[in-house]
mmCIF file of C-alpha atoms in Angstrom:
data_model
loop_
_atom_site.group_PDB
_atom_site.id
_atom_site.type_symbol
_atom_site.label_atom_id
_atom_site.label_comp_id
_atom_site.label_asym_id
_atom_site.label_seq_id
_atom_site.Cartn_x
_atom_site.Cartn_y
_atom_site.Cartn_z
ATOM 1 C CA UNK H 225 -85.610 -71.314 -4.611
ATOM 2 C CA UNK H 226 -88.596 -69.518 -2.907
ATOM 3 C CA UNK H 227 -87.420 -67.704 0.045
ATOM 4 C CA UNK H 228 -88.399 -68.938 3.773
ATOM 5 C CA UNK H 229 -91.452 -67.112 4.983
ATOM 6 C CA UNK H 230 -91.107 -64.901 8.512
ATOM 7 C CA UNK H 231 -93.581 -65.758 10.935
ATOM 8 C CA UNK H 232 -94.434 -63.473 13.792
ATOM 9 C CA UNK H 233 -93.812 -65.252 17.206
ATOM 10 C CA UNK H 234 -94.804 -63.831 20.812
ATOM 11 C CA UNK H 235 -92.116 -64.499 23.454
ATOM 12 C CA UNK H 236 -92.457 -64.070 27.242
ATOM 13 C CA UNK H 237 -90.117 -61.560 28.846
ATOM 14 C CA UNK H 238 -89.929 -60.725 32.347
ATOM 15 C CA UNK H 239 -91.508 -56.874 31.294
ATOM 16 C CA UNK H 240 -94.076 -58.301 29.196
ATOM 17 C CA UNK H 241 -94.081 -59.967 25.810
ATOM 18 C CA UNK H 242 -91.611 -59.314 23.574
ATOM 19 C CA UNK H 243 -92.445 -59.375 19.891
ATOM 20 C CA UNK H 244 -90.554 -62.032 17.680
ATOM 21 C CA UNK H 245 -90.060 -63.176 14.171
ATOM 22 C CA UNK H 246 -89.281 -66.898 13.296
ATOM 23 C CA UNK H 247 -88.163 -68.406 9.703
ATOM 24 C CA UNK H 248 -87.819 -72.291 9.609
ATOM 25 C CA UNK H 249 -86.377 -74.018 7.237
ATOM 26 C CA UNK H 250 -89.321 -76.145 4.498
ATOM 27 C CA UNK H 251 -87.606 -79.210 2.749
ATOM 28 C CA UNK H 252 -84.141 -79.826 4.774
ATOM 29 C CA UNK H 253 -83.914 -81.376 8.168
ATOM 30 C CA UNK H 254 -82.529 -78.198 10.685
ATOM 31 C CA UNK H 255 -79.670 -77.851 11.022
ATOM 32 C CA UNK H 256 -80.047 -75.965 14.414
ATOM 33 C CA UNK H 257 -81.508 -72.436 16.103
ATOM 34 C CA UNK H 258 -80.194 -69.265 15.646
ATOM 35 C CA UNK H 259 -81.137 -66.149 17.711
ATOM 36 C CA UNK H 260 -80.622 -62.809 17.195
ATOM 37 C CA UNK H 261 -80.711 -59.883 19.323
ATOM 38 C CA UNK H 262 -81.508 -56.252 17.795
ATOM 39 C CA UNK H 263 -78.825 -53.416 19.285
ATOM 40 C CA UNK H 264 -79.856 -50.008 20.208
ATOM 41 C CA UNK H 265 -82.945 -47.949 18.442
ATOM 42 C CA UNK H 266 -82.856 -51.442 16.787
ATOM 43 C CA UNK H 267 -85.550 -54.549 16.465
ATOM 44 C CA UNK H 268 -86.345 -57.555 14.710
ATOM 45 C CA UNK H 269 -86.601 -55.886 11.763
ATOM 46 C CA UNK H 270 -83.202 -55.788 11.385
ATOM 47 C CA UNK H 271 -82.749 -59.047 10.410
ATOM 48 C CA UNK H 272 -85.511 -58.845 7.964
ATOM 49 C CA UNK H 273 -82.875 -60.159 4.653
ATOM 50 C CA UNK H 274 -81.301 -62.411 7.285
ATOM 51 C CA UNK H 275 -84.213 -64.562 8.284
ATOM 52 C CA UNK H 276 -85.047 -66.451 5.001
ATOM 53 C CA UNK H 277 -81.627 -66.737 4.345
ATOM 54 C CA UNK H 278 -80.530 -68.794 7.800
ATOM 55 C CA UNK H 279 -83.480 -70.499 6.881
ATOM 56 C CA UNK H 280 -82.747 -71.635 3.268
ATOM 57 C CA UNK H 281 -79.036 -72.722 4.888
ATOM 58 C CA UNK H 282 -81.401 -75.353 6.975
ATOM 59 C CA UNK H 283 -81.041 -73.028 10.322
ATOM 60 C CA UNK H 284 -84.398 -71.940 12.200
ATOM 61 C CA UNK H 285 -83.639 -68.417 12.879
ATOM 62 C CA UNK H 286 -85.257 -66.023 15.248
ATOM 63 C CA UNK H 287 -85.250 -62.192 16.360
ATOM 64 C CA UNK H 288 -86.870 -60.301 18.269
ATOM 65 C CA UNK H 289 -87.378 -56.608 19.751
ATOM 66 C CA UNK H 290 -85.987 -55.976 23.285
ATOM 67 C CA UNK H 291 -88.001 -55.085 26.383
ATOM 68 C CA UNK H 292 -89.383 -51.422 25.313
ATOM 69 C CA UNK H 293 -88.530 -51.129 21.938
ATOM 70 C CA UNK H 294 -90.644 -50.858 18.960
ATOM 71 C CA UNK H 295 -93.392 -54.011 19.059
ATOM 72 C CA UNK H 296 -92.226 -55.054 22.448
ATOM 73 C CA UNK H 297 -93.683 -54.480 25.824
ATOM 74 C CA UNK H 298 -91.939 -52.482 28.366
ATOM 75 C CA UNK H 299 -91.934 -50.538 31.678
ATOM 76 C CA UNK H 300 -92.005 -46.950 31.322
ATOM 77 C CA UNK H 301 -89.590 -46.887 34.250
ATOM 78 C CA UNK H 302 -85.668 -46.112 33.247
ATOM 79 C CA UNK H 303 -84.884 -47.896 35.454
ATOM 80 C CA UNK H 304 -86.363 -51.317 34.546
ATOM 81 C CA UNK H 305 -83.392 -50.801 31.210
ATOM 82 C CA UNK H 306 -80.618 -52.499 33.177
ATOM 83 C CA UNK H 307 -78.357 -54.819 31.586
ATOM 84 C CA UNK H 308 -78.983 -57.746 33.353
ATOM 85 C CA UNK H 309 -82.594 -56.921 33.135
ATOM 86 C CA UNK H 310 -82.077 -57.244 29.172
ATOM 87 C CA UNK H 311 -79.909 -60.480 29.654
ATOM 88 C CA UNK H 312 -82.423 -61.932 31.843
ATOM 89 C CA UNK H 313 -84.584 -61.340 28.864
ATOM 90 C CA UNK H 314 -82.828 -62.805 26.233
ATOM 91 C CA UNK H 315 -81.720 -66.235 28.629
ATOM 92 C CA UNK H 316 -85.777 -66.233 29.170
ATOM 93 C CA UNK H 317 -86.179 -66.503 25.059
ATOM 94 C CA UNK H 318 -83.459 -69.233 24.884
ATOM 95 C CA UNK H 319 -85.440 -71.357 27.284
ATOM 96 C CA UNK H 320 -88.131 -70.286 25.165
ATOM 97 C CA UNK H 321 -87.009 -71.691 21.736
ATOM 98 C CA UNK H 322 -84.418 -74.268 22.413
ATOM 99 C CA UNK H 323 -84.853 -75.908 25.857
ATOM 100 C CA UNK H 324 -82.689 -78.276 25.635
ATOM 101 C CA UNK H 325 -80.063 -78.074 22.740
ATOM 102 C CA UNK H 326 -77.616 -74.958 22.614
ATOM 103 C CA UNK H 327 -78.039 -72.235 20.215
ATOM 104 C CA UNK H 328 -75.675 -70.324 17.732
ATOM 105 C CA UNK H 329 -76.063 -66.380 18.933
ATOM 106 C CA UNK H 330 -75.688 -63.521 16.905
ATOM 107 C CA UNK H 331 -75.518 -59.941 18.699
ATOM 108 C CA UNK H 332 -75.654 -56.406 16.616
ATOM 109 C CA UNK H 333 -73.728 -53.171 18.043
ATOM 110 C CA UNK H 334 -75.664 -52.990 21.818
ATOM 111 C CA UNK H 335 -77.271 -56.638 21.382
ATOM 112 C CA UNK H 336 -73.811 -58.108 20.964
ATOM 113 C CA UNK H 337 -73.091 -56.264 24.748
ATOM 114 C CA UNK H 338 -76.271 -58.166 25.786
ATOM 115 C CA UNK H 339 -75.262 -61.133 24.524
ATOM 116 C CA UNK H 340 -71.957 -61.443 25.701
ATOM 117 C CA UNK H 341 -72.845 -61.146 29.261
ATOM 118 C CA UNK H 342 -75.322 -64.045 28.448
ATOM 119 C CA UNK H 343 -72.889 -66.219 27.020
ATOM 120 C CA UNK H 344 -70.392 -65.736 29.780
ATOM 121 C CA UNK H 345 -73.392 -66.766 32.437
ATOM 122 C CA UNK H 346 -74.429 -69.777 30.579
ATOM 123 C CA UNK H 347 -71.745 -70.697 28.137
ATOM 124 C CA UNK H 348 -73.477 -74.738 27.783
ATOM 125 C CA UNK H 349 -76.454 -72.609 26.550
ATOM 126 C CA UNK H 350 -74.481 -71.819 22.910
ATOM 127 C CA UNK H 351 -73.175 -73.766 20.279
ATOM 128 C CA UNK H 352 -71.331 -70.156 18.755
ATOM 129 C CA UNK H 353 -71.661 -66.586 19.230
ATOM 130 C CA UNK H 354 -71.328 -63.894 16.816
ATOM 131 C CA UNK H 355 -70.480 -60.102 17.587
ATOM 132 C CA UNK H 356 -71.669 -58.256 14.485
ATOM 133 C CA UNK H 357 -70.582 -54.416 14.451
ATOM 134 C CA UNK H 358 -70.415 -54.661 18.180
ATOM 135 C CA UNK H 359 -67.454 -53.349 19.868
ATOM 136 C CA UNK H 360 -64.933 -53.295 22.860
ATOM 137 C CA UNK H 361 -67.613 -50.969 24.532
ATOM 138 C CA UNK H 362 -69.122 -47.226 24.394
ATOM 139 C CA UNK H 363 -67.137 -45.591 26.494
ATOM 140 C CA UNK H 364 -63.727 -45.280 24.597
ATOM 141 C CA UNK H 365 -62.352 -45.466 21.076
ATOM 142 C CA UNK H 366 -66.075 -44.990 19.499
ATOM 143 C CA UNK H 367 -67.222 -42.532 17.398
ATOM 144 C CA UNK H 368 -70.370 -41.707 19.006
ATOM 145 C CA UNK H 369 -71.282 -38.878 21.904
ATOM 146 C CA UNK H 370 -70.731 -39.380 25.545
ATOM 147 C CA UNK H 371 -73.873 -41.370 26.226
ATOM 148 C CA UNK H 372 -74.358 -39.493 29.591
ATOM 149 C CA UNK H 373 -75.046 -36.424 27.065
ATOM 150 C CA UNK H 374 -77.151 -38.236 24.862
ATOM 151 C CA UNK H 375 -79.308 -39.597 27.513
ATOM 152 C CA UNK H 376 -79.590 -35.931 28.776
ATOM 153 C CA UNK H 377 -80.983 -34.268 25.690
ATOM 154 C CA UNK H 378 -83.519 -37.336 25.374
ATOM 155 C CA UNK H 379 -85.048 -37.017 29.202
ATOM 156 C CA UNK H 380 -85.429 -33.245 27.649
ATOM 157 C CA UNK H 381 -86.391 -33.624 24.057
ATOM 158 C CA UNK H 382 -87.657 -37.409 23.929
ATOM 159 C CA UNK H 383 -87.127 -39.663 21.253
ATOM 160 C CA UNK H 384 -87.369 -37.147 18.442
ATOM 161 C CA UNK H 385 -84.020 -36.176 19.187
ATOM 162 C CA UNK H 386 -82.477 -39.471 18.500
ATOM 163 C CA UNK H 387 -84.752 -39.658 15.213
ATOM 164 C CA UNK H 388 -82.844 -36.092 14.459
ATOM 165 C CA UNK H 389 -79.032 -37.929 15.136
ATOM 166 C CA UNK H 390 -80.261 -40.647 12.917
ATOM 167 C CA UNK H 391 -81.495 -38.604 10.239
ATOM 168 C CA UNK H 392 -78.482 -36.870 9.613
ATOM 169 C CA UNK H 393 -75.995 -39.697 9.731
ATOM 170 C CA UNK H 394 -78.351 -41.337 7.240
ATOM 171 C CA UNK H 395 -78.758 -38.418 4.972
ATOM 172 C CA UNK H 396 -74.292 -38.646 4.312
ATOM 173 C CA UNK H 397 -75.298 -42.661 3.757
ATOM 174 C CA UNK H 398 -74.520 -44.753 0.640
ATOM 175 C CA UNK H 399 -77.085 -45.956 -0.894
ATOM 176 C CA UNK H 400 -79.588 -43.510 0.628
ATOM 177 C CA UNK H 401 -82.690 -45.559 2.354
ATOM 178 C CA UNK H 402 -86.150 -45.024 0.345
ATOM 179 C CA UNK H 403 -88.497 -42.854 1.738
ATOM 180 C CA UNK H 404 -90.328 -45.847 3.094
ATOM 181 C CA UNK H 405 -87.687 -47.266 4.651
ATOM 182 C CA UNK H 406 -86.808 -43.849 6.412
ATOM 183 C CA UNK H 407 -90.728 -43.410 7.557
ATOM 184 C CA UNK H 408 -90.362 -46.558 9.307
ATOM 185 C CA UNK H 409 -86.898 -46.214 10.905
ATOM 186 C CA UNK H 410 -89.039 -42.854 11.890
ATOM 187 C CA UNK H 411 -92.272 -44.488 13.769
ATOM 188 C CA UNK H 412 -89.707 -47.439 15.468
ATOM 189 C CA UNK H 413 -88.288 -44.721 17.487
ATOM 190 C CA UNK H 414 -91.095 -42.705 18.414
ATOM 191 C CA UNK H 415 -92.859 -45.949 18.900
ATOM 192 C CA UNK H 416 -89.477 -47.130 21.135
ATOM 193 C CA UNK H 417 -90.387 -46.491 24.934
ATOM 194 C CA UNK H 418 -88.291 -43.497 26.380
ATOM 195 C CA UNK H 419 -87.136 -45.505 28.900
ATOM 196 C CA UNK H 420 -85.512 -47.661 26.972
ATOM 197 C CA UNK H 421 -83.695 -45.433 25.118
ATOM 198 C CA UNK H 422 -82.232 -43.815 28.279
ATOM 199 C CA UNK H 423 -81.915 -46.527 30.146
ATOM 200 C CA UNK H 424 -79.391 -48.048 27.139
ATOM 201 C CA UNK H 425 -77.627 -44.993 27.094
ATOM 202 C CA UNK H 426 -77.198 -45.039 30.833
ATOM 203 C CA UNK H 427 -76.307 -48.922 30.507
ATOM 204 C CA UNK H 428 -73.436 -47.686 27.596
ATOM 205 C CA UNK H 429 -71.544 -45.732 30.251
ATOM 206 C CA UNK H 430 -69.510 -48.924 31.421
ATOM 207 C CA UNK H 431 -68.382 -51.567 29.707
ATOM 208 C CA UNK H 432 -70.735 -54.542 28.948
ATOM 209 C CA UNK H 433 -67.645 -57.322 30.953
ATOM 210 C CA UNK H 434 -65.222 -55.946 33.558
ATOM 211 C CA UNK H 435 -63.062 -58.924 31.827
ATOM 212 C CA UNK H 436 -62.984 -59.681 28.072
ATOM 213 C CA UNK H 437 -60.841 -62.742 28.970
ATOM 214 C CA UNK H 438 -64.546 -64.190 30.182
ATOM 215 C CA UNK H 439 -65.252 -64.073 26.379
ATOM 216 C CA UNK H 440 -62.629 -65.804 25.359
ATOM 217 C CA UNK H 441 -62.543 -68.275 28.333
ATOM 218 C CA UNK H 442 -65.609 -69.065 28.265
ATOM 219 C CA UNK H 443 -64.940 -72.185 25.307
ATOM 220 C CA UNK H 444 -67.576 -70.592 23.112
ATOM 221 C CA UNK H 445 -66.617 -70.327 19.454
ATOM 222 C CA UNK H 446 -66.155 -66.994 18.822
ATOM 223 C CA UNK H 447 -66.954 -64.396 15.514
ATOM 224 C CA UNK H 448 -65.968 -61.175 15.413
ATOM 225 C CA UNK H 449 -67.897 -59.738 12.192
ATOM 226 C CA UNK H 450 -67.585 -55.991 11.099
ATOM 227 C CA UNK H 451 -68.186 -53.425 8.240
ATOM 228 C CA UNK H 452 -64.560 -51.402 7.893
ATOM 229 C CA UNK H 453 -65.902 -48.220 6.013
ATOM 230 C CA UNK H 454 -68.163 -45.730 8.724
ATOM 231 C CA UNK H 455 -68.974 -48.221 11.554
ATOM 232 C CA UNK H 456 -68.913 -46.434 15.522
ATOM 233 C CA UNK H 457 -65.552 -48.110 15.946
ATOM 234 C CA UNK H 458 -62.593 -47.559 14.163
ATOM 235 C CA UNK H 459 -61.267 -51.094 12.165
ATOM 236 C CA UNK H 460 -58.468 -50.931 14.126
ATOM 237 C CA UNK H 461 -60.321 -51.130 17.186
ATOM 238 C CA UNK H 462 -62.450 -53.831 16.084
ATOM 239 C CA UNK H 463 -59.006 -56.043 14.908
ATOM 240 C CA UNK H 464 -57.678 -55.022 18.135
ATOM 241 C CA UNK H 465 -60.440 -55.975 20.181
ATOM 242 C CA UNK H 466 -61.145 -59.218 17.603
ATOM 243 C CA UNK H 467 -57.532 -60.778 18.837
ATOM 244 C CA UNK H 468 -58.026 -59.994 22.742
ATOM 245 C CA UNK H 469 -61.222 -62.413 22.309
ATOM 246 C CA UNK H 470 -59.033 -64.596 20.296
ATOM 247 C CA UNK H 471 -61.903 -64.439 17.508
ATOM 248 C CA UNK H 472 -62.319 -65.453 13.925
ATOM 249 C CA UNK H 473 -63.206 -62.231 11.560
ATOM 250 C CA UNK H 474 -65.032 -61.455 9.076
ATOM 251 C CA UNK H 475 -64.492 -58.089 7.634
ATOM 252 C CA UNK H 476 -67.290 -56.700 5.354
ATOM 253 C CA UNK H 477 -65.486 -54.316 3.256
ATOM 254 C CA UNK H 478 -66.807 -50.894 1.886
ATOM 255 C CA UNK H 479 -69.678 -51.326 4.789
ATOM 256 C CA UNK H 480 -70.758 -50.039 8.123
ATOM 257 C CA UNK H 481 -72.647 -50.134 10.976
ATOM 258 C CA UNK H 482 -75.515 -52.266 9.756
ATOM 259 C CA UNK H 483 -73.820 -55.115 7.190
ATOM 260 C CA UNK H 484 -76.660 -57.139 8.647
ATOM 261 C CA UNK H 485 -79.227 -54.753 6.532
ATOM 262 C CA UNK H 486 -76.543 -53.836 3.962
ATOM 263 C CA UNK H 487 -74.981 -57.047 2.540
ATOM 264 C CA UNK H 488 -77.232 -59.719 4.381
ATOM 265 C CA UNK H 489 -76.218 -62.583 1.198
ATOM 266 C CA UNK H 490 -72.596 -61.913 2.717
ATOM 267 C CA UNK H 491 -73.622 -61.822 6.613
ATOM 268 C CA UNK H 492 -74.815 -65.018 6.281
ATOM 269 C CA UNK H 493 -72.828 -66.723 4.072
ATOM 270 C CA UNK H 494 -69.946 -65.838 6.737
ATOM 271 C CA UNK H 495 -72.246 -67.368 9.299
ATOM 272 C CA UNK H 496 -72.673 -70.717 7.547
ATOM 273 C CA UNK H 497 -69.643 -71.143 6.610
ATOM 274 C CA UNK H 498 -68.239 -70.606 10.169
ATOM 275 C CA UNK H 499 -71.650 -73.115 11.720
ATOM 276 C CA UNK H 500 -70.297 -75.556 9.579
ATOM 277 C CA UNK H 501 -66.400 -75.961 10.184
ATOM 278 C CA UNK H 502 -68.172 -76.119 13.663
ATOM 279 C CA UNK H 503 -70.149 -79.259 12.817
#
């Protein structure tokens, strides 16, 4: 089978436009929408061996880059990074793509703290919502730098210091990323507004729900999906955190941060299958 074509799509948000990829699926009647939402440094690319994928299953599946990063439109003003400015966003591209009949949501590391706070506010808006590599929060039990610090060193160096974190973490990875690939992850950054990148980090600092209990009460089926081998959080905080929300797992073993990019045959088969005992 041929796989689903990805067809660039220009969404509204409430910054500017916010740059989009769709795949729909040819010969089978949908089967619904999916949307999913880039985490930081991060964009639609992402989900680049996702799309056809969700498509092929019979799901129309779209991503897109946040306000300020990478193809996206955004303020040059930290202070226009908020997190309800990026959930106002991504409740804008709902409307946007499915009006009227709720979507299943998938959220990677910082677009899973985005998303959360969106399904919590509109909960009728979601037929399922999956956390992928996203933890608890950023300000305990995560292997990654105060983000206060981090945010520091950017207002002085700019984004060429993130693109120097980056490169080193990816330089220990398994397999290593072509030189291609690596050029690109390179020109995303510098191409990422400042702003953004500060104003996540500043947005990191507390975590994403006062309450995880407005997770799990909030009758949306829940999947907790994770790589156990190098992610920012430790597997036992992600099992941890998984049975606070009261969440079915999926554990992606051997893999880290970025299963999504890794292993996307097994990302999505975990996805169908979990749509579909839904159904």
């Amino acid at each position: 089978m041929s796989r689903a074509p990805i067809t660039p799509i220009t969404l509204r948000g409430a910054a500017g436009t916010l740059a989009g990829w769709e795949a729909s699926p040819a010969s089978v009647e949908s089967r619904g929408t999916v949307v999913l939402v880039p985490g930081f440094t991060g964009s639609k690319e992402d989900f680049e061996g996702m799309l056809p994928l969700l498509a092929q299953a019979g799901y129309r599946a779209v991503a897109y880059d946040q306000r300020g990063q990478w193809e996206s439109e955004g303020p040059e003003d930290v202070s226009a990074y908020t997190l309800p400015a990026f959930v106002g966003d991504l409740q804008g591209v709902l409307d946007q793509v499915s009006p009227e009949v709720p979507v299943h949501l998938v959220g990677h590391s910082f677009g899973g703290y985005v998303s959360r706070v969106a399904v919590v506010e509109r909960p009728a808006k979601f037929r399922s919502f999956t956390l992928l590599a996203s933890g608890p929060d950023s300000v305990s039990d995560i292997n990654f730098p105060p983000p206060a610090l981090v945010a520091q060193a950017v207002e002085a160096g700019g984004q060429e210091i993130i693109w120097q974190q980056l490169n080193a973490a990816l330089a220990a990875a398994e397999p290593k990323p072509t030189p291609e690939h690596l050029e690109f992850l390179h020109q995303r950054i510098l191409r990422t507004r400042k702003a953004n990148i500060v104003g996540i980090l500043n947005t990191m600092g507390e975590s994403p729900l006062k309450d995880p209990a407005q997770l799990r009460d909030s009758g949306v089926p829940l999947l907790y999906a994770y790589g156990d081998t190098g992610d920012l959080w430790d597997p036992a905080v992600h099992e941890r955190f998984a049975a606070e929300l009261g969440a079915r797992t999926a554990v992606f073993h051997g893999r880290g941060h970025v299963p999504n990019e890794d292993v996307p045959e097994q990302v999505c088969a975990e996805l169908v299958n979990f749509w579909k005992e839904l159904a």
